[in-house]
Coordinates of C-alpha atoms in Angstrom, one line a residue:
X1 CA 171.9 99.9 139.4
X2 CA 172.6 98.4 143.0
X3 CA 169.2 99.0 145.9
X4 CA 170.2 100.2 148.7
X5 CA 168.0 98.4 151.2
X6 CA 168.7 101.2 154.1
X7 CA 166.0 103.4 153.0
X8 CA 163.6 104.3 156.0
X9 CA 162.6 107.2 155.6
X10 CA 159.2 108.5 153.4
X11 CA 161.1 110.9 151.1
X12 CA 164.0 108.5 150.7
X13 CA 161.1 105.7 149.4
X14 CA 160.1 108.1 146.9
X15 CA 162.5 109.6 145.4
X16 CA 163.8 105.6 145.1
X17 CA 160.1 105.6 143.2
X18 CA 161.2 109.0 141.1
X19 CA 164.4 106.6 140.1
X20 CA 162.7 103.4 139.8
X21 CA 160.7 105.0 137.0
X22 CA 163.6 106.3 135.0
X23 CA 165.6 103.6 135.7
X24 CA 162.8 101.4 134.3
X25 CA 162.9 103.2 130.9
X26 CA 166.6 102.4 130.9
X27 CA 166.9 98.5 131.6
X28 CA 165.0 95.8 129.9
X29 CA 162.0 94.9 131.8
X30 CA 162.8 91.7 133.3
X31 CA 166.3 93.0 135.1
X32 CA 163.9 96.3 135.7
X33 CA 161.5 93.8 137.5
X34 CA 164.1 91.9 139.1
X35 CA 165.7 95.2 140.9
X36 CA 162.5 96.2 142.1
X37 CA 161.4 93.1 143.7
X38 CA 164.7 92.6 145.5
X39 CA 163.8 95.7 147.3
X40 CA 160.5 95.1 147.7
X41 CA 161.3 91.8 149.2
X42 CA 164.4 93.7 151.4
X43 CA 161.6 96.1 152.6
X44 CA 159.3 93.2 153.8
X45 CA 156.7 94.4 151.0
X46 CA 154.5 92.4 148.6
X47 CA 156.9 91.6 145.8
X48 CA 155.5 90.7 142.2
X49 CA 154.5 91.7 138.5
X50 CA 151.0 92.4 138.1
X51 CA 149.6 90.8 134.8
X52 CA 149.4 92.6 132.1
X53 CA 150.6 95.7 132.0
X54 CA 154.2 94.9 134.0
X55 CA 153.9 97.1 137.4
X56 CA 155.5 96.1 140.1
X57 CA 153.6 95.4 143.1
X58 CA 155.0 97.1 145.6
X59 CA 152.7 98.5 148.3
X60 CA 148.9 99.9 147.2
X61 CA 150.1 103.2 148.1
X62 CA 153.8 102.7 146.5
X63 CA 152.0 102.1 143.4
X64 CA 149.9 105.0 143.2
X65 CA 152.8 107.2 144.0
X66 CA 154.9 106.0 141.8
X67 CA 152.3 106.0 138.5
X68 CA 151.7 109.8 139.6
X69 CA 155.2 110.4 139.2
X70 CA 156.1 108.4 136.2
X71 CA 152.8 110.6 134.4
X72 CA 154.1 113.7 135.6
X73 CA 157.7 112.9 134.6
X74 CA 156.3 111.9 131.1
X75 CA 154.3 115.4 131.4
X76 CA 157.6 117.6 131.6
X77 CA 159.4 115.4 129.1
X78 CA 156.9 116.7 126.6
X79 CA 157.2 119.9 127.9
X80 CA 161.4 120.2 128.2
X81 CA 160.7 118.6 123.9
X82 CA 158.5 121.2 123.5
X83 CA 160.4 124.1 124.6
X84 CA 163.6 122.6 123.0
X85 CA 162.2 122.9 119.5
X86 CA 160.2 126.2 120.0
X87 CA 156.9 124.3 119.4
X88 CA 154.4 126.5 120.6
X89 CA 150.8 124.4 119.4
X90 CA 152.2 121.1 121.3
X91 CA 153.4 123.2 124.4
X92 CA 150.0 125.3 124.3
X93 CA 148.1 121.9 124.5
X94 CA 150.2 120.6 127.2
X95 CA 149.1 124.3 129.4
X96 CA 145.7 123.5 128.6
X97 CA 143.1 122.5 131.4
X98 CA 141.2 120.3 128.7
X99 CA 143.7 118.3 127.2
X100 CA 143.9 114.8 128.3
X101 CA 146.8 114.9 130.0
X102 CA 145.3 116.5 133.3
X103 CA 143.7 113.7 134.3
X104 CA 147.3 111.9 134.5
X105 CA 148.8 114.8 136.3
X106 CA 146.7 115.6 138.9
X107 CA 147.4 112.9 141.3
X108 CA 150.9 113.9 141.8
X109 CA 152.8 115.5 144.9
X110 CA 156.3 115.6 143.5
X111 CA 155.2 118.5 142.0
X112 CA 158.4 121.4 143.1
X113 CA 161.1 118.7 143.6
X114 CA 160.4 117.3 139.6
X115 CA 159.3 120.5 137.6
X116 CA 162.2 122.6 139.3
X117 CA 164.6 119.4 138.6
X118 CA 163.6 119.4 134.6
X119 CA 163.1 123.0 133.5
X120 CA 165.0 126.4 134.1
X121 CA 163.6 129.7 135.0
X122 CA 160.9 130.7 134.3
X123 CA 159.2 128.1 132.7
X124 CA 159.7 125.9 135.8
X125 CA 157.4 128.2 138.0
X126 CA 155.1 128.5 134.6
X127 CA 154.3 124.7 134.6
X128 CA 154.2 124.6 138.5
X129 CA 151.5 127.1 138.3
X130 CA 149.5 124.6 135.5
X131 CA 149.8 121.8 137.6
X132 CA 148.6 123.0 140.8
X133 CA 145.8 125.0 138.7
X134 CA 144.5 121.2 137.2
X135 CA 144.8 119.5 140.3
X136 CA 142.6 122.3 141.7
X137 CA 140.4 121.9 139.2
X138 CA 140.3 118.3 139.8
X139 CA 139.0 119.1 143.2
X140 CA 136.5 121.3 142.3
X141 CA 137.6 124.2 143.9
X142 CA 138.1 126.6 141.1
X143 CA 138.9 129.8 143.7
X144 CA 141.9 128.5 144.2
X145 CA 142.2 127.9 140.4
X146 CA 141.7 130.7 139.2
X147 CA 144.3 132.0 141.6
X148 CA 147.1 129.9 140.2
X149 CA 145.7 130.2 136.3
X150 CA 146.5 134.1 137.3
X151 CA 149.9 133.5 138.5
X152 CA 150.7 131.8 135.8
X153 CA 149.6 134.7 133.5
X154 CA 150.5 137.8 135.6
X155 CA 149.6 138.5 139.1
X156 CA 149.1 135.9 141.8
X157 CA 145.9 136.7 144.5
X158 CA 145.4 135.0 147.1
X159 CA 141.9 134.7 148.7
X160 CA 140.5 134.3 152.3
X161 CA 137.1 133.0 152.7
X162 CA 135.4 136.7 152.9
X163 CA 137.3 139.0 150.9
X164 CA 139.4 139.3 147.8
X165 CA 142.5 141.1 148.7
X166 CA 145.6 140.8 147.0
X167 CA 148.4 139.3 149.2
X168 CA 151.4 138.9 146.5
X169 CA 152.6 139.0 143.4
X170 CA 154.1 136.8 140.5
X171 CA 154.6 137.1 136.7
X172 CA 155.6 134.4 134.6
X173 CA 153.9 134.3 131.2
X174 CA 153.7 137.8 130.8
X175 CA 157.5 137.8 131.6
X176 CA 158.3 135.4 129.2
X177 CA 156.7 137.1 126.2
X178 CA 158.5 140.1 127.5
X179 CA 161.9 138.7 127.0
X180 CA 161.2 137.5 123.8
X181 CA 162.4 140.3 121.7
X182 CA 162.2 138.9 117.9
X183 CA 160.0 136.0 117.9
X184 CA 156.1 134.5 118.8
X185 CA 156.5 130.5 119.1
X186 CA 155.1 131.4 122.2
X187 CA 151.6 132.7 121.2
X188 CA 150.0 129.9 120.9
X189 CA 150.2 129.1 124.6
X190 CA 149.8 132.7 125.5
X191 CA 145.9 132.2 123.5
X192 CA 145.3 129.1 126.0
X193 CA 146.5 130.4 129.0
X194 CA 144.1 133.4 128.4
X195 CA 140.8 131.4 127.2
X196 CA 141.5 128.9 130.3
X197 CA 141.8 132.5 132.8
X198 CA 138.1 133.4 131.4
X199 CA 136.8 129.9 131.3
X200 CA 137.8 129.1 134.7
X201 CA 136.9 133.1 136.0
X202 CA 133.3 131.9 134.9
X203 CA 133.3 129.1 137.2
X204 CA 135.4 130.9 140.1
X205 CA 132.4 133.6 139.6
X206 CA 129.6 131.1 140.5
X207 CA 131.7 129.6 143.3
X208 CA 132.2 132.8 144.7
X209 CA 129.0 133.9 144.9
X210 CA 128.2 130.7 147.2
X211 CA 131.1 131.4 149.4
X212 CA 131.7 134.6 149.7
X213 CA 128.5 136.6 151.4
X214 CA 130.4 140.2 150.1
X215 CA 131.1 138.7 146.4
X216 CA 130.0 141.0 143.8
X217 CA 129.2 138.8 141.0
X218 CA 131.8 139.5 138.2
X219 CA 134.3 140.3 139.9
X220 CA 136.4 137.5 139.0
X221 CA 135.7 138.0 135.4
X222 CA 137.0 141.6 135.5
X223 CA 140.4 140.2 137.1
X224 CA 140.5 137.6 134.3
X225 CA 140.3 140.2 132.1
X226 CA 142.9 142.6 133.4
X227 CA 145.2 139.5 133.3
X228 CA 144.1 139.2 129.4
X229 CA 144.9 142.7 128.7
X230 CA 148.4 142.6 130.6
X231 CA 149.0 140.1 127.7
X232 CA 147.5 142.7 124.8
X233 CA 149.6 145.2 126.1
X234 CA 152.7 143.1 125.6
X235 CA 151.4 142.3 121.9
X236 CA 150.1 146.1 121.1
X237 CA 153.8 147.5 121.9
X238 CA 155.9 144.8 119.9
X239 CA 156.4 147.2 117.2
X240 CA 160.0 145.8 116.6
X241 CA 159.6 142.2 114.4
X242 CA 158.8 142.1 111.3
X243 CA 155.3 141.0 110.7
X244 CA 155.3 137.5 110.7
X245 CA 157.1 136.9 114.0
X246 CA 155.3 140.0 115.9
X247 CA 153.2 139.7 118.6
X248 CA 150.8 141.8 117.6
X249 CA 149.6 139.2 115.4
X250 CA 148.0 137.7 118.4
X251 CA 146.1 141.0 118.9
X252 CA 142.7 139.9 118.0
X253 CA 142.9 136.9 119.6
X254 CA 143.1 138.5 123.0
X255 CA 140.4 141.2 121.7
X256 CA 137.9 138.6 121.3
X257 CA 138.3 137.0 124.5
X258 CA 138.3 140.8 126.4
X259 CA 134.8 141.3 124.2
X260 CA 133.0 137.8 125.8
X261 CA 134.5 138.7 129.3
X262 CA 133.0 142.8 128.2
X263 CA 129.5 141.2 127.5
X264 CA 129.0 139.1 130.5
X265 CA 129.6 141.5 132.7
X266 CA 128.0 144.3 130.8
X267 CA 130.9 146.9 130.7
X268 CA 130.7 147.5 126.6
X269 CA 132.1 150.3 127.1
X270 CA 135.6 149.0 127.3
X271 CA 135.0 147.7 123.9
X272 CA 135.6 151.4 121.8
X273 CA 139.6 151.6 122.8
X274 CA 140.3 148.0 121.8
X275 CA 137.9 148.5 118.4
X276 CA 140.2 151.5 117.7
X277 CA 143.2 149.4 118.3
X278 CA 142.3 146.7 115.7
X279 CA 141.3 149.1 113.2
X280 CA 144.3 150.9 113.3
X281 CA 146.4 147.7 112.9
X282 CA 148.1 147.9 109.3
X283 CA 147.4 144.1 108.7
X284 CA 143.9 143.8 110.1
X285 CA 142.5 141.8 107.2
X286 CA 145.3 139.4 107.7
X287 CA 144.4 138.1 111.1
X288 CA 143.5 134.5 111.2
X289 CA 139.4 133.9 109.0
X290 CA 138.0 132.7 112.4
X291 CA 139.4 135.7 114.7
X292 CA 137.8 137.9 112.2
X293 CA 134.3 136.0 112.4
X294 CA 134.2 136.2 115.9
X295 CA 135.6 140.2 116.0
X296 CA 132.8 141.2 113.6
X297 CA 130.2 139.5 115.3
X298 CA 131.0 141.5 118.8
X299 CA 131.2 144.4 117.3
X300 CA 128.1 143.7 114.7
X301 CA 126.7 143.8 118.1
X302 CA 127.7 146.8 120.0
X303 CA 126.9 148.6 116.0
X304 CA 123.7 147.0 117.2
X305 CA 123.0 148.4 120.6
X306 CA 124.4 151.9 119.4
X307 CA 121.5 151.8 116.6
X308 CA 124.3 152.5 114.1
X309 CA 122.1 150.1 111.2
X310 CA 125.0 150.4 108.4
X311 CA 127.8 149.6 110.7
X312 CA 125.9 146.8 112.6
X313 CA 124.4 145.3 108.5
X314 CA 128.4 144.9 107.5
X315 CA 129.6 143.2 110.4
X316 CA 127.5 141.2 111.2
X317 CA 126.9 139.8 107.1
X318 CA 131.0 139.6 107.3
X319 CA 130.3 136.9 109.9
X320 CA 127.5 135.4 108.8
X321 CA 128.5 134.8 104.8
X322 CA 132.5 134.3 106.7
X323 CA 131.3 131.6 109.0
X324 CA 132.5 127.8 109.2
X325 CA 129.5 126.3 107.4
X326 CA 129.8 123.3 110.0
X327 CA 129.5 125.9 113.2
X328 CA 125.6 125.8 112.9
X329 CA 125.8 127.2 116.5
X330 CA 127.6 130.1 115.6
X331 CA 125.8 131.0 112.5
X332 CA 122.7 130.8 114.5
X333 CA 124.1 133.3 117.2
X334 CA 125.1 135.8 114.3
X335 CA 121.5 135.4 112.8
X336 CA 119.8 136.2 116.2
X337 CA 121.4 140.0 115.5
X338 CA 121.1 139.8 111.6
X339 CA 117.6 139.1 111.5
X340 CA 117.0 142.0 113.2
X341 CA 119.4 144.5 111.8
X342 CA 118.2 143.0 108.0
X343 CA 114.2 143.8 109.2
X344 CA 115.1 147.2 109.9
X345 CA 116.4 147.8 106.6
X346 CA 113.4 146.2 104.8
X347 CA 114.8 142.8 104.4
X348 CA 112.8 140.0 105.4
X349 CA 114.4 136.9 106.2
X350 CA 113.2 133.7 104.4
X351 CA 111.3 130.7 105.9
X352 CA 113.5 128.1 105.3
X353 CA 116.0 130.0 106.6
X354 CA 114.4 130.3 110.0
X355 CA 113.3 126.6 110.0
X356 CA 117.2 125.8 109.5
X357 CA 118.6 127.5 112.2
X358 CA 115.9 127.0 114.6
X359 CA 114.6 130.2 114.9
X360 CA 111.0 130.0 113.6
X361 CA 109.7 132.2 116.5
X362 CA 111.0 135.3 114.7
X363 CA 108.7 134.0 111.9
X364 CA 105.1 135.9 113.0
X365 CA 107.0 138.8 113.9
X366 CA 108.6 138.8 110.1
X367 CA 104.7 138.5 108.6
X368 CA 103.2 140.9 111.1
X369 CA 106.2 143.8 110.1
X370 CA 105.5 142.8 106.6
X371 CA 101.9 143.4 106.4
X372 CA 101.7 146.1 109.1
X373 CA 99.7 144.2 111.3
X374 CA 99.9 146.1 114.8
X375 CA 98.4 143.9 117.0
X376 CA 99.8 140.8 116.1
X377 CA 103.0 142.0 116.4
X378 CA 102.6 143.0 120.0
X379 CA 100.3 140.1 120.6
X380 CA 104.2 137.6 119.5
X381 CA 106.2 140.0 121.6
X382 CA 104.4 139.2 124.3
X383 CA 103.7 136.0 124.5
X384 CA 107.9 135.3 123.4
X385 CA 108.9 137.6 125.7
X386 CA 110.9 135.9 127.9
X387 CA 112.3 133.8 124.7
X388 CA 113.5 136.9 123.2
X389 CA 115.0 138.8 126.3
X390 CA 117.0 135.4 126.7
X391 CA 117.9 135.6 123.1
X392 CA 119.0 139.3 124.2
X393 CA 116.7 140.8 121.3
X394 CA 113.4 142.4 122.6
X395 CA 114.6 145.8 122.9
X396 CA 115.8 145.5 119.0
X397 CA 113.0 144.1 118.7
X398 CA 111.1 147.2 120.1
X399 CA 112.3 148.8 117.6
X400 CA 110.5 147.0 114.7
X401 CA 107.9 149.2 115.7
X402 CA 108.6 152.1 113.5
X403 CA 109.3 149.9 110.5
X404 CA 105.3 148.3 110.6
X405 CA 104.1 151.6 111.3
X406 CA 105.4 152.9 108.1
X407 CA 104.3 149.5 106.2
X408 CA 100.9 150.1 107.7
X409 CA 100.7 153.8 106.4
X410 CA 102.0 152.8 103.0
X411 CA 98.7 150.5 102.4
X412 CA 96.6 153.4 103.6
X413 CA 98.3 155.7 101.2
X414 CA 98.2 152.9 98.0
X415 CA 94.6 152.4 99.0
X416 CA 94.0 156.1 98.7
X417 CA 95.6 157.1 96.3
X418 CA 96.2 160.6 97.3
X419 CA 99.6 162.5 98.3
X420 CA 97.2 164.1 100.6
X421 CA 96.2 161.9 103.5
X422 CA 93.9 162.9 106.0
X423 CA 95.1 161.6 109.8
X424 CA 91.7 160.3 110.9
X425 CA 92.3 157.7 108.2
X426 CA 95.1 156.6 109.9
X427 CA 94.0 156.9 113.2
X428 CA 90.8 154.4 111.9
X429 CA 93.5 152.0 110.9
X430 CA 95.2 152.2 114.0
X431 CA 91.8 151.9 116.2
X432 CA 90.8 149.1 113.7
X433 CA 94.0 146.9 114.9
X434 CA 93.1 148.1 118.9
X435 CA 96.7 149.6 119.6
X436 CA 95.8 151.3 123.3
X437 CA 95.6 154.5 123.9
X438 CA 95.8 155.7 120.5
X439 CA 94.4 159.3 119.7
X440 CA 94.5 161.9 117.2
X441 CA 97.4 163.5 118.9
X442 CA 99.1 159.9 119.3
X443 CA 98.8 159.6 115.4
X444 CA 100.1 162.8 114.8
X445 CA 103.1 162.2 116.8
X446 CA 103.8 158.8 115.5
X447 CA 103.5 160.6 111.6
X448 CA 106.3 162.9 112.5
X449 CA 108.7 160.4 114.1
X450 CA 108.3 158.6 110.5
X451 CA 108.7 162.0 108.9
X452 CA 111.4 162.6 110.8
X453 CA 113.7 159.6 110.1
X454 CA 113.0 159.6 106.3
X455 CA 110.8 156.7 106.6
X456 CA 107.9 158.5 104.7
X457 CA 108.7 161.6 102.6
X458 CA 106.5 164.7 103.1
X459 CA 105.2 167.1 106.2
X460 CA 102.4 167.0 108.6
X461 CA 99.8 170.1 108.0
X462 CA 98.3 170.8 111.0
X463 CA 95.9 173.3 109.8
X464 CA 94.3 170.9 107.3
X465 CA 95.1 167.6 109.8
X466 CA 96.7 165.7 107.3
X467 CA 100.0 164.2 105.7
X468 CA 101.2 165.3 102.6
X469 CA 103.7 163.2 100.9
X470 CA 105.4 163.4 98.3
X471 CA 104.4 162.8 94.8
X472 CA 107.8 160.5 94.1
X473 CA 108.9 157.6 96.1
X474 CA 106.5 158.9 99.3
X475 CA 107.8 155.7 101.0
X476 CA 111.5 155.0 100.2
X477 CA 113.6 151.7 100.6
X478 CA 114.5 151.4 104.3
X479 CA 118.2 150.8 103.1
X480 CA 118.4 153.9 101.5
X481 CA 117.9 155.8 104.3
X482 CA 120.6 154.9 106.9

């Protein structure tokens, strides 16, 4: 390799650079250092080997530039490997914004001239989209991010300072799974690129609200997840491959990431057409053990908020019993729903178990339901309030209500010992554990809301003013009656 020492101008020096670091990986190092130095001394630079690692020192700048380069070419050699060999893990971590390699490629502004020179279309405009997405990131300004994590997905939007209006359009990745008619190397990179489109929509979210005085919050989110769903759609409608190489293996995946982008913004209602999708998936059970945690525990929770008990108990205990043992953060998540949903069927959760998992809080609300005792239950809810609204459970909560009611009413009957119970006992109990506001009337309706949803088996007579229950099983199990 001869230097040409004629070399004036700025993009002549580096694409001499972009050479120099190929060349390098050619020649033995010595004659490598030798070629380098003779330019370096033709350009009137600092010529020499630094110590220790073998870099030539050229200029400061020269230096940087060139060790950008040499990362990013190293970058798309991994890529152009990965792509040969249909590797779809290695090429997924290499489109990741949290694998090492980002902090090796952000410095670099070769970007066009190098990706375009190693990879064809589309994948070219794909990893151009990655790169100027990390270096973004790198900067902090995740806006701007976000906007090139979209192209790379499906749409490209571009944003001014006060609005977000769409100025054009690109698809790559959704383009690319389209053309892939009989295989799914690729989904492993299509589950990145959409968990890095939410992550980064989070931040964009918070950014914009900063910057933008007509931002409404989650907006960003909501574009993340239309980008995720232009992905589902292209999985839901492969209906051609056989099983193992269809994309709508990758179904649930994307489901669960459209659920956590559903619950931050609080739009569950999107959740009921992709539910139905899933369950009318012939291989549901066959999606990946983790997938399936994470699918039951979303939709143990809607099951939840719904008040559908039986629905909410088998979902969520699916995740729970399913769990990674070693996830202690997830299984405490699941528990913060199951505790709950169990309580409301009778079950009471043990102490150890709340000790484990850090939730001991729920504890004197477990003993209060237990033993019916009204006023320290509202006497926890209140002073945890704000602990359980963060934990997104004081309305379920609420709902305990009912169930210590009818544990309060069974000790007045067992105490009695009569199917025929006279109110003003009750309403002495009630008085006795100062619940406000609480009447004849009050008791009577609070009776018949019990009667009512089979907690307590029997009728009100009103002429006589008392409840008459039944002479077998007055009080049935709480599971037996959802």
């Amino acid at each position: 390799m001869q230097v040409d020492t004629k070399l004036e101008t700025l993009s002549e020096r580096r694409a001499l650079l972009g050479a120099v670091a190929v060349a390098r990986q050619r020649v033995r190092a010595p004659e490598f250092e030798h070629r380098v130095t003779a330019w370096s001394r033709a350009r009137g630079s600092p010529a020499g080997v630094l110590a220790g690692n073998s870099m030539v020192a050229l200029q400061s700048n020269d230096v940087t530039l060139l060790q950008a380069d040499m990362a990013l070419q190293a970058y798309l050699q991994g890529v152009t490997s990965s792509l040969r060999y249909n590797e779809g893990d290695h090429l997924a971590c290499l489109l990741s914004l949290r694998d090492p390699h980002v902090e090796n490629i952000a410095e670099s502004d070769s970007i066009g001239r190098l990706i375009q020179k190693s990879l064809r279309s589309p994948w070219d405009e794909l990893v151009e989209c990655h790169v100027r997405c990390v270096q973004c990131a790198a900067n902090e300004n995740f806006l701007r991010a976000f906007e090139e994590q979209q192209a790379l997905i499906q749409s490209h939007v571009m944003f001014s300072s006060s609005s977000l209006r769409p100025t054009g359009q690109a698809q790559v990745l959704v383009k690319i799974l389209q053309t892939q008619k009989e295989e799914n190397w690729c989904l492993p990179l299509m589950y990145t690129a959409c968990l890095e489109i939410r992550l980064l929509g989070i931040k964009a979210d918070r950014q914009a609200k900063l910057r933008m005085k007509s931002y409404k919050p989650g907006e960003l989110l909501e574009k993340s997840a239309e980008s995720v769903m232009n992905c589902f759609r292209v999985c839901a409608s492969d209906n051609r491959a056989a099983t193992k190489d269809s994309k709508r293996v990758g179904m649930l995946h994307l489901v669960n990431q459209l659920f956590k982008i559903y619950y931050r913004v609080n739009t569950l209602h999107l959740c009921k057409p992709l539910i139905r999708a899933i369950d009318n998936t012939p291989f549901k059970d066959e999606f990946a053990l983790s997938q399936q945690v994470t699918y039951r525990y979303f939709v143990g929770r809607k099951a939840v908020f719904d008040n559908d008990l039986k629905e909410a108990n088998e979902y969520l205990s699916f995740a729970f019993n399913r769990c990674h043992p070693e996830a202690r953060g997830n299984i405490r998540q699941i528990l913060i729903y199951l505790i709950p949903v169990k309580m409301l069927l009778g079950y009471q959760p043990s102490a150890e178990l709340l000790r484990k998992h850090e939730l001991t809080k729920f504890a004197p609300i477990c003993e209060a339901v237990r033993k019916g005792n009204v006023h320290r239950f509202q006497e926890e809810l209140d002073s945890n309030e704000a602990y359980f609204y963060g934990l997104g459970v004081y309305l379920i909560l609420e709902r305990l209500r009912m169930v210590l009611y009818r544990n309060l009413f069974k000790r007045v009957y067992h105490i009695l010992g009569t199917h025929q119970i006279p109110i003003e006992a009750f309403l002495t109990v009630l008085q006795l554990q100062n619940v406000e506001d609480i009447d004849l009337e009050e008791t009577q309706c609070i009776l018949a809301n019990l009667v009512y949803q089979g907690k307590i088996k029997g009728y009100i007579s009103l002429q006589h003013s008392k409840l008459v229950v039944s002479k077998q099983n007055a009080f049935p199990k709480l599971s037996t009656i959802i």
